PDB file of C-alpha atoms in Angstrom:
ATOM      1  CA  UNK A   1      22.996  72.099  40.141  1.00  0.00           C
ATOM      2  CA  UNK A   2      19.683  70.607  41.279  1.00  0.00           C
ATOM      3  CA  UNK A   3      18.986  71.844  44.240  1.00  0.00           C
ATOM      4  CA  UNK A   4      16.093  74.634  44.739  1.00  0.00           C
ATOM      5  CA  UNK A   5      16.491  77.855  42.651  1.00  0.00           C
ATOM      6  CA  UNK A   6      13.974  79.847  44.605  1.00  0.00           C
ATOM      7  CA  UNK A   7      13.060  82.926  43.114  1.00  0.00           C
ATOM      8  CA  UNK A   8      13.600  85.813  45.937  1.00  0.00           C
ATOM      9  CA  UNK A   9      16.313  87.989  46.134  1.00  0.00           C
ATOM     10  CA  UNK A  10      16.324  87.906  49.969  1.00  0.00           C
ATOM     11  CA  UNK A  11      17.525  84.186  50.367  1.00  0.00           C
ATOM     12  CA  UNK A  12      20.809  84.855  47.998  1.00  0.00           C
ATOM     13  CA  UNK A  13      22.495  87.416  50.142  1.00  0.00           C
ATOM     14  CA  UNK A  14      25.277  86.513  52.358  1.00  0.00           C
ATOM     15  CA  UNK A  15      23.753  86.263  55.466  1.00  0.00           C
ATOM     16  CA  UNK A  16      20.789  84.634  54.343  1.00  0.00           C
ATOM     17  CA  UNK A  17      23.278  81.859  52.198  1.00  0.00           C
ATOM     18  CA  UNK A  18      25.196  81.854  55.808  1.00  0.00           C
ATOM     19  CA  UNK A  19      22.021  80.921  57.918  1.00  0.00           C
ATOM     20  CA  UNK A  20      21.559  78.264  55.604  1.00  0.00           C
ATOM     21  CA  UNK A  21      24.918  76.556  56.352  1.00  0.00           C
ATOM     22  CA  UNK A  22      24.298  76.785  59.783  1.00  0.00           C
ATOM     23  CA  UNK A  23      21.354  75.068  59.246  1.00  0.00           C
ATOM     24  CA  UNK A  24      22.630  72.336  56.949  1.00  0.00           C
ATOM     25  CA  UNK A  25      25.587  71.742  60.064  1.00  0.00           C
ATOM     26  CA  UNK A  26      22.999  71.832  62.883  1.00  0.00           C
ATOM     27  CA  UNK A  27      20.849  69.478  60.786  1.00  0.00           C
ATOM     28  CA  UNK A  28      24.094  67.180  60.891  1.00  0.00           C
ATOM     29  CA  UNK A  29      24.476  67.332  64.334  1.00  0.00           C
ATOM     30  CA  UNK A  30      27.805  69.412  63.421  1.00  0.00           C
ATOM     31  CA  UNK A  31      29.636  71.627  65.714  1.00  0.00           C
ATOM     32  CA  UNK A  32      32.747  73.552  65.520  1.00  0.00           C
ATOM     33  CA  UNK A  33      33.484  73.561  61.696  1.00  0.00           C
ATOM     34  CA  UNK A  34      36.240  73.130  59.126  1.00  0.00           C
ATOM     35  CA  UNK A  35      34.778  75.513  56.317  1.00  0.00           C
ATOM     36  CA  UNK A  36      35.711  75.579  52.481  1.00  0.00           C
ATOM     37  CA  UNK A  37      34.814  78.407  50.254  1.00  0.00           C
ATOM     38  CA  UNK A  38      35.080  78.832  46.833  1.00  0.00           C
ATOM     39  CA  UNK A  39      34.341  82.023  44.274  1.00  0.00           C
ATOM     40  CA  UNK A  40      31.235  83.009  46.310  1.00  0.00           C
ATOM     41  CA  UNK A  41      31.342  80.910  48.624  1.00  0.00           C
ATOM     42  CA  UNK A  42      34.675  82.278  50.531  1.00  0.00           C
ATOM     43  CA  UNK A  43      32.113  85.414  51.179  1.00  0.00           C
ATOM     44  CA  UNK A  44      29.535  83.257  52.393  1.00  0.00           C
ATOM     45  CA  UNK A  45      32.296  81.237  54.486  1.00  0.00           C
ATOM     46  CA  UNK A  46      33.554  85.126  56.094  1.00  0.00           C
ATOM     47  CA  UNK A  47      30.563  86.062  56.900  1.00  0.00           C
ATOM     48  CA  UNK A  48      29.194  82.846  59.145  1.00  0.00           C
ATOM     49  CA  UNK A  49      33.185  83.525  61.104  1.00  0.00           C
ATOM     50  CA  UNK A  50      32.354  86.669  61.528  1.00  0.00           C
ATOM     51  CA  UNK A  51      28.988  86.328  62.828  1.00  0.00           C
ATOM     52  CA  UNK A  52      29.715  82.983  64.678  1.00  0.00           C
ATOM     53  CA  UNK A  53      33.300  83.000  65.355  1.00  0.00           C
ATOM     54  CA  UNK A  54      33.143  80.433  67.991  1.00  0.00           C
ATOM     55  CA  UNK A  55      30.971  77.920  65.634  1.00  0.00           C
ATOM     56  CA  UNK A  56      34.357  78.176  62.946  1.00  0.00           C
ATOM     57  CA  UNK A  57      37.886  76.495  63.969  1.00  0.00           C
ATOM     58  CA  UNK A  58      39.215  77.319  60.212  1.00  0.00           C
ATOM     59  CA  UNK A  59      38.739  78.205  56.538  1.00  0.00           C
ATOM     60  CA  UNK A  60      40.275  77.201  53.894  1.00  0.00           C
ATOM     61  CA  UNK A  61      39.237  80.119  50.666  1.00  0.00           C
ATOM     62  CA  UNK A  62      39.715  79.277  46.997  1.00  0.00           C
ATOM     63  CA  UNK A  63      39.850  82.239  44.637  1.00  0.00           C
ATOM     64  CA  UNK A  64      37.481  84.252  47.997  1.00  0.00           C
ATOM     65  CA  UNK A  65      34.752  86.810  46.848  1.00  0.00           C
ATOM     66  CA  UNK A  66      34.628  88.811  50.139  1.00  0.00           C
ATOM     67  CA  UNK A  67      37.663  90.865  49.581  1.00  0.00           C
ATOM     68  CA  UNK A  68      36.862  93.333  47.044  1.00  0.00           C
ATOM     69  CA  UNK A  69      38.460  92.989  43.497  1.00  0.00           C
ATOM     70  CA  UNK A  70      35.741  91.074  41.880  1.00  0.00           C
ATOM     71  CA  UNK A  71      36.070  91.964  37.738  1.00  0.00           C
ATOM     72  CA  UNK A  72      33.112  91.928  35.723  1.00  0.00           C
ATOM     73  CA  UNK A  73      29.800  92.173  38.503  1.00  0.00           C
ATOM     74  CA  UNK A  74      29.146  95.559  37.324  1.00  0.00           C
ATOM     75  CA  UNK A  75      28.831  94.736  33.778  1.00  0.00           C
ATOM     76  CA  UNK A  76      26.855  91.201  34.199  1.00  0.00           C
ATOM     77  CA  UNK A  77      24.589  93.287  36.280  1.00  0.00           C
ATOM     78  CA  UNK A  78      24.380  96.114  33.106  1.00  0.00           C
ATOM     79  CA  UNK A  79      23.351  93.695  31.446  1.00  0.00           C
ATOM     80  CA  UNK A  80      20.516  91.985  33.042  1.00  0.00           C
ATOM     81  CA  UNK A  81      18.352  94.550  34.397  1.00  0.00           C
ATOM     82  CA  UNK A  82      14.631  91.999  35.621  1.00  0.00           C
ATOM     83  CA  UNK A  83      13.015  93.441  32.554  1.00  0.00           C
ATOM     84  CA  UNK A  84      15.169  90.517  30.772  1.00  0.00           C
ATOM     85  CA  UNK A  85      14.539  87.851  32.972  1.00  0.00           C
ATOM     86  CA  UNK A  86      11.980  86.353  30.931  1.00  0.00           C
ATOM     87  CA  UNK A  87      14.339  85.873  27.874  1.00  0.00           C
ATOM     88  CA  UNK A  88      17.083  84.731  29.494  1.00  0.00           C
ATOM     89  CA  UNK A  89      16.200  80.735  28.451  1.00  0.00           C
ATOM     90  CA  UNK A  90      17.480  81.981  24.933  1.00  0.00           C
ATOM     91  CA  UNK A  91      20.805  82.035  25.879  1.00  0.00           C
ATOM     92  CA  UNK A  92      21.065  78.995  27.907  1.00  0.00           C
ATOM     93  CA  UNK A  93      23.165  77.246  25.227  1.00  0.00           C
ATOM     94  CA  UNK A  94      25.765  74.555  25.814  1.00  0.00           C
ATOM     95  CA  UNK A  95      28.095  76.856  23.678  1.00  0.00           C
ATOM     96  CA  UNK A  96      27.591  79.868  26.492  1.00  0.00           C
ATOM     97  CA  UNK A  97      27.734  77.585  29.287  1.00  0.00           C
ATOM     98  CA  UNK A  98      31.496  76.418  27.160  1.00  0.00           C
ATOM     99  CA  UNK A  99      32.350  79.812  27.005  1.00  0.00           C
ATOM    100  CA  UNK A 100      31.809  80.902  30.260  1.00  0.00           C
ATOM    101  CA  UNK A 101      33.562  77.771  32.004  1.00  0.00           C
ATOM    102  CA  UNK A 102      36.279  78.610  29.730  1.00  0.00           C
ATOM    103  CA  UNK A 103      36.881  82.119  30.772  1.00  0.00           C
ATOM    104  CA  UNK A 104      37.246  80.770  34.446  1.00  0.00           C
ATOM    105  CA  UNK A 105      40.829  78.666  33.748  1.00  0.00           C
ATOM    106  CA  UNK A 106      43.880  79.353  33.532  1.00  0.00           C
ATOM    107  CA  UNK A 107      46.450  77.752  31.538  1.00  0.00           C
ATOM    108  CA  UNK A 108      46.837  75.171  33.474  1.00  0.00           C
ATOM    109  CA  UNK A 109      44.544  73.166  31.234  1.00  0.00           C
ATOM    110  CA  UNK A 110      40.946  73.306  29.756  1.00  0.00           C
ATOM    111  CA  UNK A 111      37.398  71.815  30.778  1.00  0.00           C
ATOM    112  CA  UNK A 112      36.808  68.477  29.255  1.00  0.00           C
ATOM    113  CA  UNK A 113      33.773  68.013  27.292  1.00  0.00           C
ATOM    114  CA  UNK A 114      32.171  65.822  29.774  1.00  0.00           C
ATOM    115  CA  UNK A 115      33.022  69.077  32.551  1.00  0.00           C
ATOM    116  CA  UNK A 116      30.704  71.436  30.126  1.00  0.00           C
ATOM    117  CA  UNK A 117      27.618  69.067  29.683  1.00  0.00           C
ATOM    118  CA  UNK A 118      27.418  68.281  33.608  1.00  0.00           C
ATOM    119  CA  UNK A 119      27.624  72.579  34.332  1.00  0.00           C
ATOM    120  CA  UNK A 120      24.618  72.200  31.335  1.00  0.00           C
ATOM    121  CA  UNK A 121      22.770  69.777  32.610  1.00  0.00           C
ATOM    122  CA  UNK A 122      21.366  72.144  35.284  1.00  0.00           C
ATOM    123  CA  UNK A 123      20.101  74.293  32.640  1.00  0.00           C
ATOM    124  CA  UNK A 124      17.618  71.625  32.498  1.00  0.00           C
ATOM    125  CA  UNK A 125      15.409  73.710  35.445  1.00  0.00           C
ATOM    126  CA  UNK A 126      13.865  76.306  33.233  1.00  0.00           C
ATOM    127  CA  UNK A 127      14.482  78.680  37.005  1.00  0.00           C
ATOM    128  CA  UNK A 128      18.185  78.718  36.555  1.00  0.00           C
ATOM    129  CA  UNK A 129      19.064  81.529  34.678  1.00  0.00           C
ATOM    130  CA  UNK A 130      16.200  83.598  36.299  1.00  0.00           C
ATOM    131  CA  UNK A 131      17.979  82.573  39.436  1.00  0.00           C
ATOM    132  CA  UNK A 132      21.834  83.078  38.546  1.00  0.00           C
ATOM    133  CA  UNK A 133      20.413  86.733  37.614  1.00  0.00           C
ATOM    134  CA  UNK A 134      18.951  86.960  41.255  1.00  0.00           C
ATOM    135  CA  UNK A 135      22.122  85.726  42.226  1.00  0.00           C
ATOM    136  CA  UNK A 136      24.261  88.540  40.462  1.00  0.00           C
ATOM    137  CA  UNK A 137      21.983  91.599  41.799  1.00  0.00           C
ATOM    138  CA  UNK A 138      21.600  90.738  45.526  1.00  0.00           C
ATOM    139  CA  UNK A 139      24.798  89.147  45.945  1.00  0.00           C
ATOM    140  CA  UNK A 140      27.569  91.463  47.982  1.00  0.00           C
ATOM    141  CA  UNK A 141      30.325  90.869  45.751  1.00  0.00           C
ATOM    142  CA  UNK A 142      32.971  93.199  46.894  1.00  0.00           C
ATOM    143  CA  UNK A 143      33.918  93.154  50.450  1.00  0.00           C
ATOM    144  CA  UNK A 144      31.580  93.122  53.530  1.00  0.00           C
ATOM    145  CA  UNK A 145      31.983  95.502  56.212  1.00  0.00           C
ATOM    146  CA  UNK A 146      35.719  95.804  57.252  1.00  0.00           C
ATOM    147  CA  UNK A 147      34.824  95.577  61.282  1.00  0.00           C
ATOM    148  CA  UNK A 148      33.423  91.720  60.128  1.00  0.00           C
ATOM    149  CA  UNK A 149      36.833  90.517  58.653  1.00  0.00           C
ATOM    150  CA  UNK A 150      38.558  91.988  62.210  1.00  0.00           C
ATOM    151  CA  UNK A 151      35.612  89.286  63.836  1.00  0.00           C
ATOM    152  CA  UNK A 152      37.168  86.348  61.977  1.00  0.00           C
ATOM    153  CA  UNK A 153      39.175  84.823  64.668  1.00  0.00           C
ATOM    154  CA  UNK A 154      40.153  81.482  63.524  1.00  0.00           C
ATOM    155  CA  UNK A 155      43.063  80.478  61.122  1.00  0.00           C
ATOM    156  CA  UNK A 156      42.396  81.253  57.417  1.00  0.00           C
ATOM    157  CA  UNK A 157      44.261  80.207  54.186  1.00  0.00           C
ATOM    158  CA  UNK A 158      43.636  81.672  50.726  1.00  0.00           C
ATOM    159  CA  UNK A 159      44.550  80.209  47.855  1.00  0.00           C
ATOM    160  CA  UNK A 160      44.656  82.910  44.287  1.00  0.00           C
ATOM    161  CA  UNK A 161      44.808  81.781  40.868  1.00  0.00           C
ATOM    162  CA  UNK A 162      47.408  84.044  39.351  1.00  0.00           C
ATOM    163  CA  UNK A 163      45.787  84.240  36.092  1.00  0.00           C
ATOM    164  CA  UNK A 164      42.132  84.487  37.596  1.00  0.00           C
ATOM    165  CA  UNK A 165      40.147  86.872  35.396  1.00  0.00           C
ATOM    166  CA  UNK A 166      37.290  87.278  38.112  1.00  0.00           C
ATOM    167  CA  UNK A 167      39.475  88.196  41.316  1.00  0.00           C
ATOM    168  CA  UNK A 168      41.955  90.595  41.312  1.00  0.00           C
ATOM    169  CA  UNK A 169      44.556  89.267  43.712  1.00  0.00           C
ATOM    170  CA  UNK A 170      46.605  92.494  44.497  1.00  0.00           C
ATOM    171  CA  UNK A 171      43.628  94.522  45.203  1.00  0.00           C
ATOM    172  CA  UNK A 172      41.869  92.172  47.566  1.00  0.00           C
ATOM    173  CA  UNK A 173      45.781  92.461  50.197  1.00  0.00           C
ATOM    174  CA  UNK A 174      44.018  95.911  52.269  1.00  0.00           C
ATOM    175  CA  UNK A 175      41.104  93.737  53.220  1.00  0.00           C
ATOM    176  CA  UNK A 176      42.840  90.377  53.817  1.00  0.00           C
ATOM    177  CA  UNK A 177      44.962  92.191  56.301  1.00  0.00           C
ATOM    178  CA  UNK A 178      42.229  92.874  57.719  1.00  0.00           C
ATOM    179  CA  UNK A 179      42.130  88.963  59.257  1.00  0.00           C
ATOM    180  CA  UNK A 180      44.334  88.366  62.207  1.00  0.00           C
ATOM    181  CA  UNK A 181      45.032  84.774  61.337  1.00  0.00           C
ATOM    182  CA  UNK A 182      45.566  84.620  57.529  1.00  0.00           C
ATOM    183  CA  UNK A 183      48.031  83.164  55.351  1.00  0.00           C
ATOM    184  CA  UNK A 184      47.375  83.611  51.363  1.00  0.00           C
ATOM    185  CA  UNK A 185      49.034  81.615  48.517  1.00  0.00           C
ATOM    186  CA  UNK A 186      49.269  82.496  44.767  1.00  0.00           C
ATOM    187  CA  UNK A 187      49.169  79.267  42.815  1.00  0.00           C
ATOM    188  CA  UNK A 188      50.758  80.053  39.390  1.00  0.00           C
ATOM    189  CA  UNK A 189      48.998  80.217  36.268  1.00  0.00           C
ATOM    190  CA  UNK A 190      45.719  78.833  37.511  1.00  0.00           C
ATOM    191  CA  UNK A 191      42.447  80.738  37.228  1.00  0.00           C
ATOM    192  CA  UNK A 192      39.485  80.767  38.983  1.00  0.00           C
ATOM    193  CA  UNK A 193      38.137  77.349  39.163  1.00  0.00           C
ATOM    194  CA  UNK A 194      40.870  76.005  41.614  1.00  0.00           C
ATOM    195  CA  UNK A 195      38.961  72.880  42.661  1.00  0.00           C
ATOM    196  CA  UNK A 196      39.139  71.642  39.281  1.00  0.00           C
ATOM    197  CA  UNK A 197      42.435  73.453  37.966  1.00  0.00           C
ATOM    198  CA  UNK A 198      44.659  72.486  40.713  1.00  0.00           C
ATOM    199  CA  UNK A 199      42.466  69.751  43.205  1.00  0.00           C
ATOM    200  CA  UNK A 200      45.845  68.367  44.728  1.00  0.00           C
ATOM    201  CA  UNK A 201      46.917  71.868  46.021  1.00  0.00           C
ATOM    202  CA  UNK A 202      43.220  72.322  47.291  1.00  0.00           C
ATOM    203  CA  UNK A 203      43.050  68.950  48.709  1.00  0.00           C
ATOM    204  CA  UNK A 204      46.263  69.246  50.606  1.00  0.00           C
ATOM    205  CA  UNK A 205      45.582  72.884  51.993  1.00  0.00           C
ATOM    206  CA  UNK A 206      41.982  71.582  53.294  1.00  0.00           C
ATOM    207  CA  UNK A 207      44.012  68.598  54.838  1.00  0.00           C
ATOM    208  CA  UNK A 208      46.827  70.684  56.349  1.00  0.00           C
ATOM    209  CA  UNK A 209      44.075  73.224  58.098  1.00  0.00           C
ATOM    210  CA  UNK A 210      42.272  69.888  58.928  1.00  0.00           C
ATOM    211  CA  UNK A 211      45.086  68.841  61.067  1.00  0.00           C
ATOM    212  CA  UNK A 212      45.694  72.345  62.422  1.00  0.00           C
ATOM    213  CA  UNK A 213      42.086  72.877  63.752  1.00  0.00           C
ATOM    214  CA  UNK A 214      40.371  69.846  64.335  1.00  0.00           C
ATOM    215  CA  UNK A 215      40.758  67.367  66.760  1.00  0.00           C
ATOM    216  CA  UNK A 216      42.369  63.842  65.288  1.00  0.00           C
ATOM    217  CA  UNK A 217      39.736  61.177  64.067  1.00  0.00           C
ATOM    218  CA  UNK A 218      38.594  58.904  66.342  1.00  0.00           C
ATOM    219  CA  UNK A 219      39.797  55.468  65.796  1.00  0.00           C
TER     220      UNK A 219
END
């Protein structure tokens, strides 16, 4: 949570967040990718396949934005019209940042203390609300154009929480057949946070796409 929070609507969009990963990978000297998306993320992920389908072997989604379905944007956005945005370091408590981590699980378990102070800690920036706010308004939350998804060539795998209060799985099945190369998996009673609800069933879908798409390591 330390990285730059800049303070322009245009760079949180998901073409603008997808330029940026291609950036990051040519940076790295990377080439045909392996990409994992989580939440927001799975858009972001869509939208670089789309746009670059021969730079993306695979993707492997957890709990996808990019699908429609997404609960509560319309009222977060209600509520924090930019006339706010200077008051919004009131309400960067540990007890909201709790809350909110909270309402992201299932009932698979619950976030450990030490889980809430390091999702905290990045309150610490005095831009991070301002820029979660950004984040909420010029974000595409619901789906992206449906001619994009029929670009995504490569193999895809979504993983659902069934008890994910932020994406509605059933809705989201129009848009996700939409892909010509996607599988989908409904992990019981998780929520939205796969990576830390269920990390073995993440870990060993990223691994199983892994040996689909890529070529094996060298030794």
């Amino acid at each position: 949570g330390f990285s730059d929070k800049p303070l322009d609507d245009r760079r949180y969009t998901p073409d603008a967040l997808a330029d940026q990963l291609v950036g990051v990978a040519d940076r790295l000297g990377l080439g045909r990718l392996l990409v994992v998306g989580h939440s927001m993320g799975g858009a972001v992920a869509l939208r670089l396949a789309a746009r670059q389908p021969e730079r993306v072997a695979g993707l492997v989604l957890a709990a996808p934005v990019g699908f429609g379905g997404v609960n509560r944007t319309r009222w977060l956005r209600a509520l924090t019209p930019s006339v706010v945005e200077p008051y919004l370091h009131a309400f960067g408590t540990r007890a909201l940042f709790a809350l909110a981590l909270r309402m992201g699980y299932g009932t698979l378990g619950t976030p450990t203390a030490r889980d809430v102070d390091e999702y905290f800690a990045a309150s610490a920036d005095p831009r991070l609300l301002p820029a979660l706010r950004r984040v909420a308004h010029a974000f595409d939350w619901e789906c992206g154009p449906p001619a994009s998804l029929g670009r995504v060539a490569c193999p895809v795998h979504v993983l659902f929480g069934a008890r994910d209060g932020v994406i509605r799985e059933p809705v989201t099945r129009p848009a996700l057949a939409r892909l010509a190369r996607a599988t989908a998996e409904v992990v019981p009673d998780a929520g939205h946070v796969l990576p830390e609800e269920v990390p073995t069933v993440v870990n060993r879908t990223i691994l199983g796409m892994a040996a689909e798409v890529l070529p094996p390591p060298r030794r």
